[in-house]
Amino acid sequence: MSFAAVILAGGKASRLSGVDKVMLEVGGRSLLGRALDAVTGADPVVVVGPRRELAVDVVWTREEPPGSGPMAALAAGIAVLPSRVKEVAVLAADLPNIGPSTVDRLRAAVGDRAGAVLVDPGGRRQWLIGVWRVAALREVLPADPAGRSLHAVLGTLPLAEVAAGPGESADVDTPDDLP
């Protein structure tokens, strides 16, 4: 099955005083680099956010208007996927403990459902750590996604829940979140 990835790398990082958090390094690798490593084998890899210098080729796009939220960013990423792509990993770019095994487990869990999402230890679905059938996403994407909730839109789809391993669902919002 043709597999792609959409990495959401926008946001204002207001709790990090405007620092470009996806370029912060953890263990010698940027957070964005870690997200890109997690989707090894995906083609294409779409990064939604401002352009940055990377050592790998990706497709860059932005949500309209910039800063209009993760649903708008997801819609922008899906819009540039070629029609041959049937399945897409959707990841935030601020996940220090994400890896290829996470994406592999999510892909294996999709089955005949619309998608699979990671579930944190508190039982919360992590909408920015998932794998989805592209056709299912295209069916539910709102005409105007700006400011819309991922939970409200994606939560209507049949999905599998995959339990997160230790620290796997952690994201970086503040300096204290960095491992």
mmCIF file of C-alpha atoms in Angstrom:
data_model
loop_
_atom_site.group_PDB
_atom_site.id
_atom_site.type_symbol
_atom_site.label_atom_id
_atom_site.label_comp_id
_atom_site.label_asym_id
_atom_site.label_seq_id
_atom_site.Cartn_x
_atom_site.Cartn_y
_atom_site.Cartn_z
ATOM 1 C CA MET A 1 0.000 0.000 0.000
ATOM 2 C CA SER A 2 1.316 3.452 -0.890
ATOM 3 C CA PHE A 3 2.292 5.182 2.357
ATOM 4 C CA ALA A 4 3.029 8.871 2.993
ATOM 5 C CA ALA A 5 3.502 11.118 5.991
ATOM 6 C CA VAL A 6 2.289 14.539 7.059
ATOM 7 C CA ILE A 7 4.378 16.159 9.792
ATOM 8 C CA LEU A 8 2.828 19.196 11.481
ATOM 9 C CA ALA A 9 5.674 21.611 12.236
ATOM 10 C CA GLY A 10 3.966 24.964 12.653
ATOM 11 C CA GLY A 11 2.757 26.664 15.791
ATOM 12 C CA LYS A 12 4.002 29.690 17.650
ATOM 13 C CA ALA A 13 5.892 27.964 20.485
ATOM 14 C CA SER A 14 4.568 30.696 22.761
ATOM 15 C CA ARG A 15 5.409 28.673 25.887
ATOM 16 C CA LEU A 16 8.996 28.472 24.637
ATOM 17 C CA SER A 17 9.308 32.232 24.124
ATOM 18 C CA GLY A 18 8.986 31.841 20.372
ATOM 19 C CA VAL A 19 11.944 29.443 20.005
ATOM 20 C CA ASP A 20 11.579 27.189 16.939
ATOM 21 C CA LYS A 21 10.848 24.180 19.096
ATOM 22 C CA VAL A 22 10.845 21.590 16.308
ATOM 23 C CA MET A 23 14.513 22.424 15.714
ATOM 24 C CA LEU A 24 15.458 21.896 19.379
ATOM 25 C CA GLU A 25 17.815 18.969 19.742
ATOM 26 C CA VAL A 26 17.259 15.904 21.859
ATOM 27 C CA GLY A 27 20.071 13.375 21.856
ATOM 28 C CA GLY A 28 21.832 15.147 18.996
ATOM 29 C CA ARG A 29 18.793 15.133 16.692
ATOM 30 C CA SER A 30 16.183 17.869 16.197
ATOM 31 C CA LEU A 31 12.606 17.118 17.162
ATOM 32 C CA LEU A 32 11.632 17.504 13.503
ATOM 33 C CA GLY A 33 14.441 15.115 12.556
ATOM 34 C CA ARG A 34 13.083 12.574 15.031
ATOM 35 C CA ALA A 35 9.618 12.823 13.445
ATOM 36 C CA LEU A 36 11.165 12.367 9.999
ATOM 37 C CA ASP A 37 13.068 9.310 11.245
ATOM 38 C CA ALA A 38 9.797 7.826 12.522
ATOM 39 C CA VAL A 39 8.288 7.837 9.023
ATOM 40 C CA THR A 40 11.198 6.201 7.212
ATOM 41 C CA GLY A 41 9.897 4.679 3.983
ATOM 42 C CA ALA A 42 7.031 7.131 3.587
ATOM 43 C CA ASP A 43 6.776 8.742 0.152
ATOM 44 C CA PRO A 44 6.166 11.605 0.029
ATOM 45 C CA VAL A 45 6.868 13.194 3.379
ATOM 46 C CA VAL A 46 4.991 16.481 3.696
ATOM 47 C CA VAL A 47 6.020 19.006 6.331
ATOM 48 C CA VAL A 48 3.420 21.651 7.155
ATOM 49 C CA GLY A 49 5.102 24.734 8.542
ATOM 50 C CA PRO A 50 7.749 27.306 7.749
ATOM 51 C CA ARG A 51 10.634 26.062 5.599
ATOM 52 C CA ARG A 52 13.752 24.982 7.434
ATOM 53 C CA GLU A 53 17.100 23.632 6.322
ATOM 54 C CA LEU A 54 16.943 19.829 6.313
ATOM 55 C CA ALA A 55 19.289 17.129 5.082
ATOM 56 C CA VAL A 56 16.393 15.215 3.481
ATOM 57 C CA ASP A 57 13.934 16.082 0.745
ATOM 58 C CA VAL A 58 10.400 16.829 1.865
ATOM 59 C CA VAL A 59 7.387 18.558 0.370
ATOM 60 C CA TRP A 60 6.747 21.871 2.143
ATOM 61 C CA THR A 61 3.332 23.449 2.524
ATOM 62 C CA ARG A 62 1.512 25.816 4.891
ATOM 63 C CA GLU A 63 -1.960 25.992 6.307
ATOM 64 C CA GLU A 64 -4.103 28.949 5.273
ATOM 65 C CA PRO A 65 -3.978 31.246 7.011
ATOM 66 C CA PRO A 66 -0.680 30.381 8.732
ATOM 67 C CA GLY A 67 -1.249 29.700 12.417
ATOM 68 C CA SER A 68 -4.863 28.593 11.951
ATOM 69 C CA GLY A 69 -4.391 25.360 13.858
ATOM 70 C CA PRO A 70 -3.666 21.675 13.471
ATOM 71 C CA MET A 71 -6.862 20.845 11.546
ATOM 72 C CA ALA A 72 -5.966 23.453 8.922
ATOM 73 C CA ALA A 73 -2.387 22.139 8.846
ATOM 74 C CA LEU A 74 -3.619 18.576 8.376
ATOM 75 C CA ALA A 75 -5.910 19.694 5.546
ATOM 76 C CA ALA A 76 -3.000 21.497 3.858
ATOM 77 C CA GLY A 77 -0.839 18.392 4.110
ATOM 78 C CA ILE A 78 -3.525 16.068 2.764
ATOM 79 C CA ALA A 79 -4.215 18.464 -0.127
ATOM 80 C CA VAL A 80 -0.716 17.969 -1.587
ATOM 81 C CA LEU A 81 -0.642 14.171 -1.368
ATOM 82 C CA PRO A 82 -0.691 12.395 -4.733
ATOM 83 C CA SER A 83 -3.775 10.316 -5.505
ATOM 84 C CA ARG A 84 -1.688 7.101 -5.374
ATOM 85 C CA VAL A 85 -1.254 7.491 -1.590
ATOM 86 C CA LYS A 86 -3.680 5.312 0.333
ATOM 87 C CA GLU A 87 -2.347 5.606 3.888
ATOM 88 C CA VAL A 88 -0.730 8.502 5.761
ATOM 89 C CA ALA A 89 1.061 8.838 9.072
ATOM 90 C CA VAL A 90 0.142 12.100 10.795
ATOM 91 C CA LEU A 91 2.615 13.271 13.429
ATOM 92 C CA ALA A 92 3.322 16.412 15.374
ATOM 93 C CA ALA A 93 6.948 17.492 15.054
ATOM 94 C CA ASP A 94 7.475 17.949 18.799
ATOM 95 C CA LEU A 95 7.546 14.313 19.917
ATOM 96 C CA PRO A 96 10.965 13.465 21.412
ATOM 97 C CA ASN A 97 10.239 9.754 21.913
ATOM 98 C CA ILE A 98 8.521 8.872 18.659
ATOM 99 C CA GLY A 99 10.134 6.273 16.427
ATOM 100 C CA PRO A 100 9.566 3.941 13.496
ATOM 101 C CA SER A 101 8.186 1.251 15.817
ATOM 102 C CA THR A 102 5.396 3.640 16.826
ATOM 103 C CA VAL A 103 4.370 4.177 13.214
ATOM 104 C CA ASP A 104 4.698 0.453 12.459
ATOM 105 C CA ARG A 105 2.356 -0.429 15.354
ATOM 106 C CA LEU A 106 -0.168 2.179 14.218
ATOM 107 C CA ARG A 107 -0.056 0.956 10.616
ATOM 108 C CA ALA A 108 -0.587 -2.633 11.738
ATOM 109 C CA ALA A 109 -3.593 -1.619 13.864
ATOM 110 C CA VAL A 110 -5.555 0.206 11.143
ATOM 111 C CA GLY A 111 -7.059 -2.994 9.694
ATOM 112 C CA ASP A 112 -10.364 -2.166 8.001
ATOM 113 C CA ARG A 113 -10.873 1.032 10.028
ATOM 114 C CA ALA A 114 -10.306 4.632 8.932
ATOM 115 C CA GLY A 115 -7.255 4.965 11.130
ATOM 116 C CA ALA A 116 -5.372 4.266 14.320
ATOM 117 C CA VAL A 117 -4.194 6.684 17.005
ATOM 118 C CA LEU A 118 -1.859 6.396 19.955
ATOM 119 C CA VAL A 119 -3.537 6.525 23.364
ATOM 120 C CA ASP A 120 -1.568 7.999 26.251
ATOM 121 C CA PRO A 121 -1.367 6.382 29.710
ATOM 122 C CA GLY A 122 -4.297 8.549 30.850
ATOM 123 C CA GLY A 123 -6.516 7.068 28.122
ATOM 124 C CA ARG A 124 -6.503 10.187 25.910
ATOM 125 C CA ARG A 125 -6.350 9.791 22.167
ATOM 126 C CA GLN A 126 -3.349 11.557 20.678
ATOM 127 C CA TRP A 127 -4.763 12.970 17.448
ATOM 128 C CA LEU A 128 -1.308 14.024 16.231
ATOM 129 C CA ILE A 129 0.157 10.537 16.508
ATOM 130 C CA GLY A 130 -1.797 8.410 14.072
ATOM 131 C CA VAL A 131 -2.045 6.589 10.778
ATOM 132 C CA TRP A 132 -5.063 7.135 8.543
ATOM 133 C CA ARG A 133 -6.593 6.021 5.282
ATOM 134 C CA VAL A 134 -6.318 9.082 3.060
ATOM 135 C CA ALA A 135 -9.767 8.554 1.517
ATOM 136 C CA ALA A 136 -11.376 8.609 4.974
ATOM 137 C CA LEU A 137 -9.611 11.857 5.858
ATOM 138 C CA ARG A 138 -10.620 13.492 2.594
ATOM 139 C CA GLU A 139 -14.260 12.584 3.266
ATOM 140 C CA VAL A 140 -14.379 14.353 6.632
ATOM 141 C CA LEU A 141 -12.079 17.330 6.099
ATOM 142 C CA PRO A 142 -14.156 20.482 6.526
ATOM 143 C CA ALA A 143 -14.326 23.023 3.699
ATOM 144 C CA ASP A 144 -12.966 25.620 6.134
ATOM 145 C CA PRO A 145 -10.659 23.795 8.565
ATOM 146 C CA ALA A 146 -9.205 26.918 10.238
ATOM 147 C CA GLY A 147 -9.670 26.731 13.989
ATOM 148 C CA ARG A 148 -11.543 23.409 13.858
ATOM 149 C CA SER A 149 -10.856 20.695 16.416
ATOM 150 C CA LEU A 150 -9.055 17.519 15.350
ATOM 151 C CA HIS A 151 -11.079 15.597 17.917
ATOM 152 C CA ALA A 152 -14.390 16.907 16.582
ATOM 153 C CA VAL A 153 -13.532 16.026 12.979
ATOM 154 C CA LEU A 154 -11.450 12.854 13.278
ATOM 155 C CA GLY A 155 -13.353 11.509 16.275
ATOM 156 C CA THR A 156 -16.276 10.723 13.981
ATOM 157 C CA LEU A 157 -14.222 8.081 12.135
ATOM 158 C CA PRO A 158 -13.948 4.407 13.132
ATOM 159 C CA LEU A 159 -10.459 3.935 14.523
ATOM 160 C CA ALA A 160 -8.195 1.649 16.456
ATOM 161 C CA GLU A 161 -6.501 2.728 19.667
ATOM 162 C CA VAL A 162 -2.874 1.758 20.249
ATOM 163 C CA ALA A 163 -1.463 2.022 23.769
ATOM 164 C CA ALA A 164 1.561 4.286 24.065
ATOM 165 C CA GLY A 165 4.778 2.899 25.453
ATOM 166 C CA PRO A 166 6.577 4.743 28.262
ATOM 167 C CA GLY A 167 7.058 8.388 27.250
ATOM 168 C CA GLU A 168 6.023 7.677 23.650
ATOM 169 C CA SER A 169 3.139 10.155 23.628
ATOM 170 C CA ALA A 170 5.059 12.967 25.366
ATOM 171 C CA ASP A 171 5.370 16.241 23.488
ATOM 172 C CA VAL A 172 7.414 19.375 24.094
ATOM 173 C CA ASP A 173 5.486 22.490 25.064
ATOM 174 C CA THR A 174 7.762 24.009 27.695
ATOM 175 C CA PRO A 175 11.509 23.817 28.470
ATOM 176 C CA ASP A 176 10.714 21.359 31.271
ATOM 177 C CA ASP A 177 9.283 18.915 28.685
ATOM 178 C CA LEU A 178 12.675 18.402 27.052
ATOM 179 C CA PRO A 179 14.221 15.058 28.031
#
